[in-house]
JSON list of C-alpha atoms and ligand atoms in Angstrom, two decimals:
[
{"chain": "L", "resi": 1, "resn": "UNK", "atom": "CA", "xyz": [-113.44, 49.15, 63.95]},
{"chain": "L", "resi": 2, "resn": "UNK", "atom": "CA", "xyz": [-113.56, 48.63, 67.73]},
{"chain": "L", "resi": 3, "resn": "UNK", "atom": "CA", "xyz": [-116.90, 48.32, 69.47]},
{"chain": "L", "resi": 4, "resn": "UNK", "atom": "CA", "xyz": [-116.31, 51.64, 71.16]},
{"chain": "L", "resi": 5, "resn": "UNK", "atom": "CA", "xyz": [-115.54, 53.31, 67.83]},
{"chain": "L", "resi": 6, "resn": "UNK", "atom": "CA", "xyz": [-118.72, 51.99, 66.24]},
{"chain": "L", "resi": 7, "resn": "UNK", "atom": "CA", "xyz": [-120.75, 52.89, 69.33]},
{"chain": "L", "resi": 8, "resn": "UNK", "atom": "CA", "xyz": [-119.36, 56.42, 69.14]},
{"chain": "L", "resi": 9, "resn": "UNK", "atom": "CA", "xyz": [-120.32, 56.60, 65.51]},
{"chain": "L", "resi": 10, "resn": "UNK", "atom": "CA", "xyz": [-123.90, 55.60, 66.39]},
{"chain": "L", "resi": 11, "resn": "UNK", "atom": "CA", "xyz": [-124.06, 58.20, 69.15]},
{"chain": "L", "resi": 12, "resn": "UNK", "atom": "CA", "xyz": [-122.82, 60.87, 66.76]},
{"chain": "L", "resi": 13, "resn": "UNK", "atom": "CA", "xyz": [-125.50, 59.80, 64.31]},
{"chain": "L", "resi": 14, "resn": "UNK", "atom": "CA", "xyz": [-128.14, 60.08, 67.03]},
{"chain": "L", "resi": 15, "resn": "UNK", "atom": "CA", "xyz": [-126.91, 63.57, 67.88]},
{"chain": "L", "resi": 16, "resn": "UNK", "atom": "CA", "xyz": [-126.86, 64.60, 64.22]},
{"chain": "L", "resi": 17, "resn": "UNK", "atom": "CA", "xyz": [-130.37, 63.25, 63.64]},
{"chain": "L", "resi": 18, "resn": "UNK", "atom": "CA", "xyz": [-131.69, 65.00, 66.74]},
{"chain": "L", "resi": 19, "resn": "UNK", "atom": "CA", "xyz": [-130.10, 68.27, 65.66]},
{"chain": "L", "resi": 20, "resn": "UNK", "atom": "CA", "xyz": [-131.59, 67.94, 62.19]},
{"chain": "L", "resi": 21, "resn": "UNK", "atom": "CA", "xyz": [-135.01, 67.24, 63.72]},
{"chain": "L", "resi": 22, "resn": "UNK", "atom": "CA", "xyz": [-134.74, 70.23, 66.00]},
{"chain": "L", "resi": 23, "resn": "UNK", "atom": "CA", "xyz": [-133.32, 72.41, 63.20]},
{"chain": "L", "resi": 24, "resn": "UNK", "atom": "CA", "xyz": [-130.17, 73.00, 65.17]},
{"chain": "L", "resi": 25, "resn": "UNK", "atom": "CA", "xyz": [-126.57, 73.18, 64.01]},
{"chain": "L", "resi": 26, "resn": "UNK", "atom": "CA", "xyz": [-124.81, 69.97, 65.04]},
{"chain": "L", "resi": 27, "resn": "UNK", "atom": "CA", "xyz": [-121.83, 72.06, 66.15]},
{"chain": "L", "resi": 28, "resn": "UNK", "atom": "CA", "xyz": [-123.93, 73.51, 68.97]},
{"chain": "L", "resi": 29, "resn": "UNK", "atom": "CA", "xyz": [-123.90, 70.17, 70.80]},
{"chain": "L", "resi": 30, "resn": "UNK", "atom": "CA", "xyz": [-120.78, 68.83, 72.50]},
{"chain": "L", "resi": 31, "resn": "UNK", "atom": "CA", "xyz": [-120.48, 65.14, 73.29]},
{"chain": "L", "resi": 32, "resn": "UNK", "atom": "CA", "xyz": [-119.08, 64.34, 76.72]},
{"chain": "L", "resi": 33, "resn": "UNK", "atom": "CA", "xyz": [-118.04, 60.67, 76.89]},
{"chain": "L", "resi": 34, "resn": "UNK", "atom": "CA", "xyz": [-118.83, 59.39, 80.39]},
{"chain": "L", "resi": 35, "resn": "UNK", "atom": "CA", "xyz": [-116.12, 56.87, 81.18]},
{"chain": "L", "resi": 36, "resn": "UNK", "atom": "CA", "xyz": [-116.86, 56.16, 84.85]},
{"chain": "L", "resi": 37, "resn": "UNK", "atom": "CA", "xyz": [-116.16, 52.53, 85.85]},
{"chain": "L", "resi": 38, "resn": "UNK", "atom": "CA", "xyz": [-114.34, 51.88, 82.55]},
{"chain": "L", "resi": 39, "resn": "UNK", "atom": "CA", "xyz": [-110.58, 51.59, 82.45]},
{"chain": "L", "resi": 40, "resn": "UNK", "atom": "CA", "xyz": [-107.94, 53.58, 80.61]},
{"chain": "L", "resi": 41, "resn": "UNK", "atom": "CA", "xyz": [-108.02, 51.25, 77.60]},
{"chain": "L", "resi": 42, "resn": "UNK", "atom": "CA", "xyz": [-111.65, 52.12, 76.96]},
{"chain": "L", "resi": 43, "resn": "UNK", "atom": "CA", "xyz": [-110.79, 55.82, 77.16]},
{"chain": "L", "resi": 44, "resn": "UNK", "atom": "CA", "xyz": [-107.90, 55.28, 74.73]},
{"chain": "L", "resi": 45, "resn": "UNK", "atom": "CA", "xyz": [-110.21, 53.55, 72.28]},
{"chain": "L", "resi": 46, "resn": "UNK", "atom": "CA", "xyz": [-112.72, 56.40, 72.51]},
{"chain": "L", "resi": 47, "resn": "UNK", "atom": "CA", "xyz": [-109.98, 58.98, 72.05]},
{"chain": "L", "resi": 48, "resn": "UNK", "atom": "CA", "xyz": [-108.67, 57.09, 69.00]},
{"chain": "L", "resi": 49, "resn": "UNK", "atom": "CA", "xyz": [-112.21, 57.33, 67.61]},
{"chain": "L", "resi": 50, "resn": "UNK", "atom": "CA", "xyz": [-112.30, 61.09, 68.11]},
{"chain": "L", "resi": 51, "resn": "UNK", "atom": "CA", "xyz": [-113.63, 61.68, 71.64]},
{"chain": "L", "resi": 52, "resn": "UNK", "atom": "CA", "xyz": [-111.72, 64.38, 73.52]},
{"chain": "L", "resi": 53, "resn": "UNK", "atom": "CA", "xyz": [-113.88, 65.29, 76.53]},
{"chain": "L", "resi": 54, "resn": "UNK", "atom": "CA", "xyz": [-114.50, 62.72, 79.26]},
{"chain": "L", "resi": 55, "resn": "UNK", "atom": "CA", "xyz": [-116.83, 62.77, 82.27]},
{"chain": "L", "resi": 56, "resn": "UNK", "atom": "CA", "xyz": [-116.08, 61.03, 85.55]},
{"chain": "L", "resi": 57, "resn": "UNK", "atom": "CA", "xyz": [-118.18, 60.73, 88.73]},
{"chain": "L", "resi": 58, "resn": "UNK", "atom": "CA", "xyz": [-115.72, 59.39, 91.27]},
{"chain": "L", "resi": 59, "resn": "UNK", "atom": "CA", "xyz": [-112.80, 61.69, 91.94]},
{"chain": "L", "resi": 60, "resn": "UNK", "atom": "CA", "xyz": [-110.31, 59.06, 93.07]},
{"chain": "L", "resi": 61, "resn": "UNK", "atom": "CA", "xyz": [-111.07, 56.76, 90.16]},
{"chain": "L", "resi": 62, "resn": "UNK", "atom": "CA", "xyz": [-110.72, 59.67, 87.76]},
{"chain": "L", "resi": 63, "resn": "UNK", "atom": "CA", "xyz": [-107.34, 60.74, 89.08]},
{"chain": "L", "resi": 64, "resn": "UNK", "atom": "CA", "xyz": [-105.92, 57.24, 88.82]},
{"chain": "L", "resi": 65, "resn": "UNK", "atom": "CA", "xyz": [-107.17, 56.98, 85.25]},
{"chain": "L", "resi": 66, "resn": "UNK", "atom": "CA", "xyz": [-105.84, 60.41, 84.32]},
{"chain": "L", "resi": 67, "resn": "UNK", "atom": "CA", "xyz": [-102.36, 59.43, 85.49]},
{"chain": "L", "resi": 68, "resn": "UNK", "atom": "CA", "xyz": [-102.39, 56.46, 83.10]},
{"chain": "L", "resi": 69, "resn": "UNK", "atom": "CA", "xyz": [-103.57, 58.64, 80.22]},
{"chain": "L", "resi": 70, "resn": "UNK", "atom": "CA", "xyz": [-101.31, 61.65, 80.74]},
{"chain": "L", "resi": 71, "resn": "UNK", "atom": "CA", "xyz": [-99.85, 61.20, 77.24]},
{"chain": "L", "resi": 72, "resn": "UNK", "atom": "CA", "xyz": [-103.21, 62.10, 75.65]},
{"chain": "L", "resi": 73, "resn": "UNK", "atom": "CA", "xyz": [-104.66, 65.63, 75.35]},
{"chain": "L", "resi": 74, "resn": "UNK", "atom": "CA", "xyz": [-107.94, 64.86, 77.13]},
{"chain": "L", "resi": 75, "resn": "UNK", "atom": "CA", "xyz": [-110.32, 67.29, 78.78]},
{"chain": "L", "resi": 76, "resn": "UNK", "atom": "CA", "xyz": [-111.73, 65.98, 82.06]},
{"chain": "L", "resi": 77, "resn": "UNK", "atom": "CA", "xyz": [-115.13, 66.91, 83.46]},
{"chain": "L", "resi": 78, "resn": "UNK", "atom": "CA", "xyz": [-116.22, 66.16, 87.02]},
{"chain": "L", "resi": 79, "resn": "UNK", "atom": "CA", "xyz": [-119.89, 65.14, 86.87]},
{"chain": "L", "resi": 80, "resn": "UNK", "atom": "CA", "xyz": [-120.23, 63.48, 90.29]},
{"chain": "L", "resi": 81, "resn": "UNK", "atom": "CA", "xyz": [-121.09, 64.95, 93.68]},
{"chain": "L", "resi": 82, "resn": "UNK", "atom": "CA", "xyz": [-118.30, 67.13, 95.12]},
{"chain": "L", "resi": 83, "resn": "UNK", "atom": "CA", "xyz": [-117.85, 66.82, 98.88]},
{"chain": "L", "resi": 84, "resn": "UNK", "atom": "CA", "xyz": [-116.01, 69.63, 100.62]},
{"chain": "L", "resi": 85, "resn": "UNK", "atom": "CA", "xyz": [-112.98, 67.45, 101.28]},
{"chain": "L", "resi": 86, "resn": "UNK", "atom": "CA", "xyz": [-112.67, 66.71, 97.55]},
{"chain": "L", "resi": 87, "resn": "UNK", "atom": "CA", "xyz": [-112.70, 70.25, 96.18]},
{"chain": "L", "resi": 88, "resn": "UNK", "atom": "CA", "xyz": [-108.90, 70.53, 96.19]},
{"chain": "L", "resi": 89, "resn": "UNK", "atom": "CA", "xyz": [-108.59, 67.44, 94.00]},
{"chain": "L", "resi": 90, "resn": "UNK", "atom": "CA", "xyz": [-111.31, 68.64, 91.64]},
{"chain": "L", "resi": 91, "resn": "UNK", "atom": "CA", "xyz": [-109.64, 72.06, 91.35]},
{"chain": "L", "resi": 92, "resn": "UNK", "atom": "CA", "xyz": [-106.31, 70.40, 90.53]},
{"chain": "L", "resi": 93, "resn": "UNK", "atom": "CA", "xyz": [-107.37, 67.62, 88.16]},
{"chain": "L", "resi": 94, "resn": "UNK", "atom": "CA", "xyz": [-110.34, 68.77, 86.12]},
{"chain": "L", "resi": 95, "resn": "UNK", "atom": "CA", "xyz": [-111.11, 71.36, 83.46]},
{"chain": "L", "resi": 96, "resn": "UNK", "atom": "CA", "xyz": [-114.81, 71.41, 84.29]},
{"chain": "L", "resi": 97, "resn": "UNK", "atom": "CA", "xyz": [-117.08, 70.71, 87.28]},
{"chain": "L", "resi": 98, "resn": "UNK", "atom": "CA", "xyz": [-120.76, 70.23, 86.41]},
{"chain": "L", "resi": 99, "resn": "UNK", "atom": "CA", "xyz": [-122.16, 69.63, 89.87]},
{"chain": "L", "resi": 100, "resn": "UNK", "atom": "CA", "xyz": [-121.74, 72.85, 91.83]},
{"chain": "L", "resi": 101, "resn": "UNK", "atom": "CA", "xyz": [-124.89, 73.35, 93.91]},
{"chain": "L", "resi": 102, "resn": "UNK", "atom": "CA", "xyz": [-123.66, 75.31, 96.94]},
{"chain": "L", "resi": 103, "resn": "UNK", "atom": "CA", "xyz": [-121.74, 78.56, 97.26]},
{"chain": "L", "resi": 104, "resn": "UNK", "atom": "CA", "xyz": [-119.36, 76.98, 99.74]},
{"chain": "L", "resi": 105, "resn": "UNK", "atom": "CA", "xyz": [-118.24, 74.40, 97.18]},
{"chain": "L", "resi": 106, "resn": "UNK", "atom": "CA", "xyz": [-117.78, 77.08, 94.55]},
{"chain": "L", "resi": 107, "resn": "UNK", "atom": "CA", "xyz": [-115.75, 79.25, 96.90]},
{"chain": "L", "resi": 108, "resn": "UNK", "atom": "CA", "xyz": [-113.44, 76.39, 97.79]},
{"chain": "L", "resi": 109, "resn": "UNK", "atom": "CA", "xyz": [-112.96, 75.46, 94.13]},
{"chain": "L", "resi": 110, "resn": "UNK", "atom": "CA", "xyz": [-112.10, 79.07, 93.29]},
{"chain": "L", "resi": 111, "resn": "UNK", "atom": "CA", "xyz": [-109.73, 79.44, 96.26]},
{"chain": "L", "resi": 112, "resn": "UNK", "atom": "CA", "xyz": [-107.99, 76.17, 95.41]},
{"chain": "L", "resi": 113, "resn": "UNK", "atom": "CA", "xyz": [-107.67, 76.58, 91.64]},
{"chain": "L", "resi": 114, "resn": "UNK", "atom": "CA", "xyz": [-103.96, 77.06, 90.95]},
{"chain": "L", "resi": 115, "resn": "UNK", "atom": "CA", "xyz": [-102.88, 80.33, 89.35]},
{"chain": "L", "resi": 116, "resn": "UNK", "atom": "CA", "xyz": [-101.12, 78.54, 86.49]},
{"chain": "L", "resi": 117, "resn": "UNK", "atom": "CA", "xyz": [-104.29, 76.76, 85.37]},
{"chain": "L", "resi": 118, "resn": "UNK", "atom": "CA", "xyz": [-107.08, 78.41, 83.40]},
{"chain": "L", "resi": 119, "resn": "UNK", "atom": "CA", "xyz": [-110.20, 79.18, 85.46]},
{"chain": "L", "resi": 120, "resn": "UNK", "atom": "CA", "xyz": [-112.24, 76.07, 86.25]},
{"chain": "L", "resi": 121, "resn": "UNK", "atom": "CA", "xyz": [-115.34, 75.92, 84.05]},
{"chain": "L", "resi": 122, "resn": "UNK", "atom": "CA", "xyz": [-118.39, 75.22, 86.18]},
{"chain": "L", "resi": 123, "resn": "UNK", "atom": "CA", "xyz": [-122.05, 74.46, 85.78]},
{"chain": "L", "resi": 124, "resn": "UNK", "atom": "CA", "xyz": [-124.62, 74.84, 88.50]},
{"chain": "L", "resi": 125, "resn": "UNK", "atom": "CA", "xyz": [-126.52, 71.62, 89.06]},
{"chain": "L", "resi": 126, "resn": "UNK", "atom": "CA", "xyz": [-130.24, 72.22, 89.27]},
{"chain": "L", "resi": 127, "resn": "UNK", "atom": "CA", "xyz": [-132.75, 69.75, 90.70]},
{"chain": "L", "resi": 128, "resn": "UNK", "atom": "CA", "xyz": [-135.06, 70.52, 87.82]},
{"chain": "L", "resi": 129, "resn": "UNK", "atom": "CA", "xyz": [-137.82, 68.01, 88.57]},
{"chain": "L", "resi": 130, "resn": "UNK", "atom": "CA", "xyz": [-137.74, 68.44, 92.33]},
{"chain": "L", "resi": 131, "resn": "UNK", "atom": "CA", "xyz": [-136.78, 64.85, 93.11]},
{"chain": "L", "resi": 132, "resn": "UNK", "atom": "CA", "xyz": [-136.56, 64.48, 96.91]},
{"chain": "L", "resi": 133, "resn": "UNK", "atom": "CA", "xyz": [-133.10, 63.98, 98.33]},
{"chain": "L", "resi": 134, "resn": "UNK", "atom": "CA", "xyz": [-131.48, 64.67, 94.99]},
{"chain": "L", "resi": 135, "resn": "UNK", "atom": "CA", "xyz": [-128.46, 66.86, 94.52]},
{"chain": "L", "resi": 136, "resn": "UNK", "atom": "CA", "xyz": [-128.90, 70.15, 92.78]},
{"chain": "L", "resi": 137, "resn": "UNK", "atom": "CA", "xyz": [-130.20, 73.50, 93.87]},
{"chain": "L", "resi": 138, "resn": "UNK", "atom": "CA", "xyz": [-133.91, 74.32, 93.59]},
{"chain": "L", "resi": 139, "resn": "UNK", "atom": "CA", "xyz": [-134.69, 76.12, 90.31]},
{"chain": "L", "resi": 140, "resn": "UNK", "atom": "CA", "xyz": [-135.90, 79.19, 92.19]},
{"chain": "L", "resi": 141, "resn": "UNK", "atom": "CA", "xyz": [-132.50, 79.62, 93.83]},
{"chain": "L", "resi": 142, "resn": "UNK", "atom": "CA", "xyz": [-130.40, 79.13, 90.72]},
{"chain": "L", "resi": 143, "resn": "UNK", "atom": "CA", "xyz": [-130.18, 82.79, 89.70]},
{"chain": "L", "resi": 144, "resn": "UNK", "atom": "CA", "xyz": [-128.90, 83.97, 93.07]},
{"chain": "L", "resi": 145, "resn": "UNK", "atom": "CA", "xyz": [-126.29, 81.21, 93.23]},
{"chain": "L", "resi": 146, "resn": "UNK", "atom": "CA", "xyz": [-125.27, 81.82, 89.61]},
{"chain": "L", "resi": 147, "resn": "UNK", "atom": "CA", "xyz": [-124.62, 85.50, 90.35]},
{"chain": "L", "resi": 148, "resn": "UNK", "atom": "CA", "xyz": [-122.39, 84.62, 93.29]},
{"chain": "L", "resi": 149, "resn": "UNK", "atom": "CA", "xyz": [-120.51, 81.92, 91.40]},
{"chain": "L", "resi": 150, "resn": "UNK", "atom": "CA", "xyz": [-120.00, 84.22, 88.42]},
{"chain": "L", "resi": 151, "resn": "UNK", "atom": "CA", "xyz": [-118.20, 86.68, 90.71]},
{"chain": "L", "resi": 152, "resn": "UNK", "atom": "CA", "xyz": [-115.60, 84.17, 91.91]},
{"chain": "L", "resi": 153, "resn": "UNK", "atom": "CA", "xyz": [-112.21, 84.94, 90.37]},
{"chain": "L", "resi": 154, "resn": "UNK", "atom": "CA", "xyz": [-110.91, 81.46, 89.54]},
{"chain": "L", "resi": 155, "resn": "UNK", "atom": "CA", "xyz": [-114.15, 80.00, 88.21]},
{"chain": "L", "resi": 156, "resn": "UNK", "atom": "CA", "xyz": [-115.78, 80.50, 84.86]},
{"chain": "L", "resi": 157, "resn": "UNK", "atom": "CA", "xyz": [-119.51, 79.99, 85.13]},
{"chain": "L", "resi": 158, "resn": "UNK", "atom": "CA", "xyz": [-120.61, 78.20, 81.96]},
{"chain": "L", "resi": 159, "resn": "UNK", "atom": "CA", "xyz": [-124.21, 77.22, 82.62]},
{"chain": "L", "resi": 160, "resn": "UNK", "atom": "CA", "xyz": [-126.58, 74.71, 84.15]},
{"chain": "L", "resi": 161, "resn": "UNK", "atom": "CA", "xyz": [-126.55, 70.95, 84.51]},
{"chain": "L", "resi": 162, "resn": "UNK", "atom": "CA", "xyz": [-129.46, 68.62, 85.22]},
{"chain": "L", "resi": 163, "resn": "UNK", "atom": "CA", "xyz": [-130.02, 64.92, 85.90]},
{"chain": "L", "resi": 164, "resn": "UNK", "atom": "CA", "xyz": [-133.80, 64.43, 85.73]},
{"chain": "L", "resi": 165, "resn": "UNK", "atom": "CA", "xyz": [-135.48, 61.27, 86.93]},
{"chain": "L", "resi": 166, "resn": "UNK", "atom": "CA", "xyz": [-135.78, 58.76, 84.10]},
{"chain": "L", "resi": 167, "resn": "UNK", "atom": "CA", "xyz": [-139.01, 59.52, 82.26]},
{"chain": "L", "resi": 168, "resn": "UNK", "atom": "CA", "xyz": [-140.77, 57.27, 79.80]},
{"chain": "L", "resi": 169, "resn": "UNK", "atom": "CA", "xyz": [-141.08, 58.52, 76.30]},
{"chain": "L", "resi": 170, "resn": "UNK", "atom": "CA", "xyz": [-139.93, 61.53, 74.35]},
{"chain": "L", "resi": 171, "resn": "UNK", "atom": "CA", "xyz": [-142.73, 63.89, 75.38]},
{"chain": "L", "resi": 172, "resn": "UNK", "atom": "CA", "xyz": [-142.26, 63.36, 79.11]},
{"chain": "L", "resi": 173, "resn": "UNK", "atom": "CA", "xyz": [-138.50, 63.79, 78.76]},
{"chain": "L", "resi": 174, "resn": "UNK", "atom": "CA", "xyz": [-138.96, 66.89, 76.63]},
{"chain": "L", "resi": 175, "resn": "UNK", "atom": "CA", "xyz": [-141.24, 68.54, 79.19]},
{"chain": "L", "resi": 176, "resn": "UNK", "atom": "CA", "xyz": [-138.61, 68.29, 81.92]},
{"chain": "L", "resi": 177, "resn": "UNK", "atom": "CA", "xyz": [-135.76, 69.40, 79.67]},
{"chain": "L", "resi": 178, "resn": "UNK", "atom": "CA", "xyz": [-137.82, 72.39, 78.57]},
{"chain": "L", "resi": 179, "resn": "UNK", "atom": "CA", "xyz": [-138.01, 73.57, 82.17]},
{"chain": "L", "resi": 180, "resn": "UNK", "atom": "CA", "xyz": [-134.23, 73.52, 82.31]},
{"chain": "L", "resi": 181, "resn": "UNK", "atom": "CA", "xyz": [-134.01, 75.38, 79.04]},
{"chain": "L", "resi": 182, "resn": "UNK", "atom": "CA", "xyz": [-136.32, 78.13, 80.19]},
{"chain": "L", "resi": 183, "resn": "UNK", "atom": "CA", "xyz": [-134.39, 78.54, 83.45]},
{"chain": "L", "resi": 184, "resn": "UNK", "atom": "CA", "xyz": [-131.19, 78.76, 81.39]},
{"chain": "L", "resi": 185, "resn": "UNK", "atom": "CA", "xyz": [-132.72, 81.49, 79.21]},
{"chain": "L", "resi": 186, "resn": "UNK", "atom": "CA", "xyz": [-133.94, 83.33, 82.29]},
{"chain": "L", "resi": 187, "resn": "UNK", "atom": "CA", "xyz": [-130.39, 83.45, 83.66]},
{"chain": "L", "resi": 188, "resn": "UNK", "atom": "CA", "xyz": [-129.04, 84.63, 80.32]},
{"chain": "L", "resi": 189, "resn": "UNK", "atom": "CA", "xyz": [-131.66, 87.34, 80.16]},
{"chain": "L", "resi": 190, "resn": "UNK", "atom": "CA", "xyz": [-130.56, 88.39, 83.63]},
{"chain": "L", "resi": 191, "resn": "UNK", "atom": "CA", "xyz": [-127.16, 89.10, 82.09]},
{"chain": "L", "resi": 192, "resn": "UNK", "atom": "CA", "xyz": [-125.16, 86.00, 82.97]},
{"chain": "L", "resi": 193, "resn": "UNK", "atom": "CA", "xyz": [-122.92, 85.04, 80.02]},
{"chain": "L", "resi": 194, "resn": "UNK", "atom": "CA", "xyz": [-123.81, 81.35, 79.93]},
{"chain": "L", "resi": 195, "resn": "UNK", "atom": "CA", "xyz": [-123.00, 79.06, 77.01]},
{"chain": "L", "resi": 196, "resn": "UNK", "atom": "CA", "xyz": [-123.65, 75.58, 78.38]},
{"chain": "L", "resi": 197, "resn": "UNK", "atom": "CA", "xyz": [-126.76, 73.58, 79.13]},
{"chain": "L", "resi": 198, "resn": "UNK", "atom": "CA", "xyz": [-125.47, 70.17, 80.23]},
{"chain": "L", "resi": 199, "resn": "UNK", "atom": "CA", "xyz": [-128.35, 67.70, 79.93]},
{"chain": "L", "resi": 200, "resn": "UNK", "atom": "CA", "xyz": [-129.22, 64.49, 78.16]},
{"chain": "L", "resi": 201, "resn": "UNK", "atom": "CA", "xyz": [-127.76, 61.02, 78.64]},
{"chain": "L", "resi": 202, "resn": "UNK", "atom": "CA", "xyz": [-128.01, 57.73, 76.76]},
{"chain": "L", "resi": 203, "resn": "UNK", "atom": "CA", "xyz": [-131.76, 57.36, 77.29]},
{"chain": "L", "resi": 204, "resn": "UNK", "atom": "CA", "xyz": [-132.89, 60.92, 76.61]},
{"chain": "L", "resi": 205, "resn": "UNK", "atom": "CA", "xyz": [-130.34, 62.74, 74.50]},
{"chain": "L", "resi": 206, "resn": "UNK", "atom": "CA", "xyz": [-132.79, 63.34, 71.64]},
{"chain": "L", "resi": 207, "resn": "UNK", "atom": "CA", "xyz": [-135.30, 65.10, 73.90]},
{"chain": "L", "resi": 208, "resn": "UNK", "atom": "CA", "xyz": [-132.50, 67.05, 75.57]},
{"chain": "L", "resi": 209, "resn": "UNK", "atom": "CA", "xyz": [-131.17, 68.27, 72.23]},
{"chain": "L", "resi": 210, "resn": "UNK", "atom": "CA", "xyz": [-134.68, 69.17, 71.15]},
{"chain": "L", "resi": 211, "resn": "UNK", "atom": "CA", "xyz": [-135.05, 71.31, 74.27]},
{"chain": "L", "resi": 212, "resn": "UNK", "atom": "CA", "xyz": [-131.74, 73.07, 73.70]},
{"chain": "L", "resi": 213, "resn": "UNK", "atom": "CA", "xyz": [-129.01, 71.03, 75.37]},
{"chain": "L", "resi": 214, "resn": "UNK", "atom": "CA", "xyz": [-125.50, 72.10, 74.37]},
{"chain": "L", "resi": 215, "resn": "UNK", "atom": "CA", "xyz": [-123.71, 69.19, 76.03]},
{"chain": "L", "resi": 216, "resn": "UNK", "atom": "CA", "xyz": [-124.92, 65.61, 76.24]},
{"chain": "L", "resi": 217, "resn": "UNK", "atom": "CA", "xyz": [-123.22, 63.27, 78.72]},
{"chain": "L", "resi": 218, "resn": "UNK", "atom": "CA", "xyz": [-123.23, 59.78, 77.28]},
{"chain": "L", "resi": 219, "resn": "UNK", "atom": "CA", "xyz": [-121.83, 56.68, 78.95]},
{"chain": "L", "resi": 220, "resn": "UNK", "atom": "CA", "xyz": [-123.72, 53.46, 78.26]},
{"chain": "L", "resi": 221, "resn": "UNK", "atom": "CA", "xyz": [-124.24, 54.03, 74.54]},
{"chain": "L", "resi": 222, "resn": "UNK", "atom": "CA", "xyz": [-120.48, 54.47, 74.08]},
{"chain": "L", "resi": 223, "resn": "UNK", "atom": "CA", "xyz": [-118.86, 52.12, 76.58]},
{"chain": "L", "resi": 224, "resn": "UNK", "atom": "CA", "xyz": [-121.60, 49.58, 77.25]},
{"chain": "L", "resi": 225, "resn": "UNK", "atom": "CA", "xyz": [-123.45, 48.64, 80.42]},
{"chain": "L", "resi": 226, "resn": "UNK", "atom": "CA", "xyz": [-121.64, 49.48, 83.63]},
{"chain": "L", "resi": 227, "resn": "UNK", "atom": "CA", "xyz": [-120.96, 46.85, 86.25]},
{"chain": "L", "resi": 228, "resn": "UNK", "atom": "CA", "xyz": [-121.75, 48.09, 89.72]},
{"chain": "L", "resi": 229, "resn": "UNK", "atom": "CA", "xyz": [-118.51, 48.84, 91.58]},
{"chain": "L", "resi": 230, "resn": "UNK", "atom": "CA", "xyz": [-118.41, 49.34, 95.31]},
{"chain": "L", "resi": 231, "resn": "UNK", "atom": "CA", "xyz": [-114.89, 50.66, 95.72]},
{"chain": "L", "resi": 232, "resn": "UNK", "atom": "CA", "xyz": [-115.25, 53.56, 93.32]},
{"chain": "L", "resi": 233, "resn": "UNK", "atom": "CA", "xyz": [-116.03, 56.45, 95.62]},
{"chain": "K", "resi": 301, "resn": "LIG", "atom": "C1", "xyz": [-123.39, 58.05, 84.52]},
{"chain": "K", "resi": 301, "resn": "LIG", "atom": "C2", "xyz": [-123.80, 59.44, 84.18]},
{"chain": "K", "resi": 301, "resn": "LIG", "atom": "C3", "xyz": [-124.08, 59.81, 82.85]},
{"chain": "K", "resi": 301, "resn": "LIG", "atom": "C4", "xyz": [-124.10, 58.83, 81.70]},
{"chain": "K", "resi": 301, "resn": "LIG", "atom": "O1", "xyz": [-125.25, 58.03, 81.79]},
{"chain": "K", "resi": 301, "resn": "LIG", "atom": "P1", "xyz": [-125.63, 56.96, 80.65]},
{"chain": "K", "resi": 301, "resn": "LIG", "atom": "O2", "xyz": [-127.06, 56.69, 80.90]},
{"chain": "K", "resi": 301, "resn": "LIG", "atom": "O3", "xyz": [-124.75, 55.79, 80.87]},
{"chain": "K", "resi": 301, "resn": "LIG", "atom": "O4", "xyz": [-125.39, 57.62, 79.34]},
{"chain": "K", "resi": 301, "resn": "LIG", "atom": "C5", "xyz": [-124.37, 61.13, 82.59]},
{"chain": "K", "resi": 301, "resn": "LIG", "atom": "N1", "xyz": [-124.38, 62.06, 83.58]},
{"chain": "K", "resi": 301, "resn": "LIG", "atom": "C6", "xyz": [-124.14, 61.74, 84.85]},
{"chain": "K", "resi": 301, "resn": "LIG", "atom": "C7", "xyz": [-124.17, 62.79, 85.89]},
{"chain": "K", "resi": 301, "resn": "LIG", "atom": "C8", "xyz": [-123.85, 60.42, 85.20]},
{"chain": "K", "resi": 301, "resn": "LIG", "atom": "O5", "xyz": [-123.63, 60.12, 86.48]}
]
């Protein structure tokens, strides 16, 4: 078994154990393999071990990788910041965008999504713990933005996405993830047909699943430690 295959198996075991602990059905939690900074061979190894959905932060890097992997039926998720001049590429090359935090970005993605592609699935990124200078809309503004995004014709609003500050220990992580969960429920109660709460990474996926995450985004635990790259953006 390759290292990536055995890492994936461990991550799946972590997800299964967390679901069992939280008395949740393991099928409620999707694993997004975050392949940023890793090459196409790593993605191939993960796909051979059963991974089908991949998250990338840097648009250009993702597109180059996708071209080398076009023979595989992979689903690509944009999980990095989306500048206005990159929306056309995101609309053309991804199935999902997790990091929509402004109406203008959403409008451009909708306008630029080609008619022969299915609607782009999107999550609204929420700055759930109020970190200064962080991307993501303030929690109090999420409902209004969600309503506007839901009305755009070429987008399919799926839910919310968060990247909380690293917190030490399960209880601290859980507290933050619970805020995201309650915001998610609030939006659903307001009538938005959401099915995705994208939260939890290598360090906090158990707490995220406990709080109700439906999609964990895991990089390091699958592919190993990333080397810093400067040319990626
Ligand atoms: C890099 C990244 C991840 C994966 O983080 P790990 O700690 O390596 O699992 C998840 N989500 C986002 C938005 C990221 O940028």
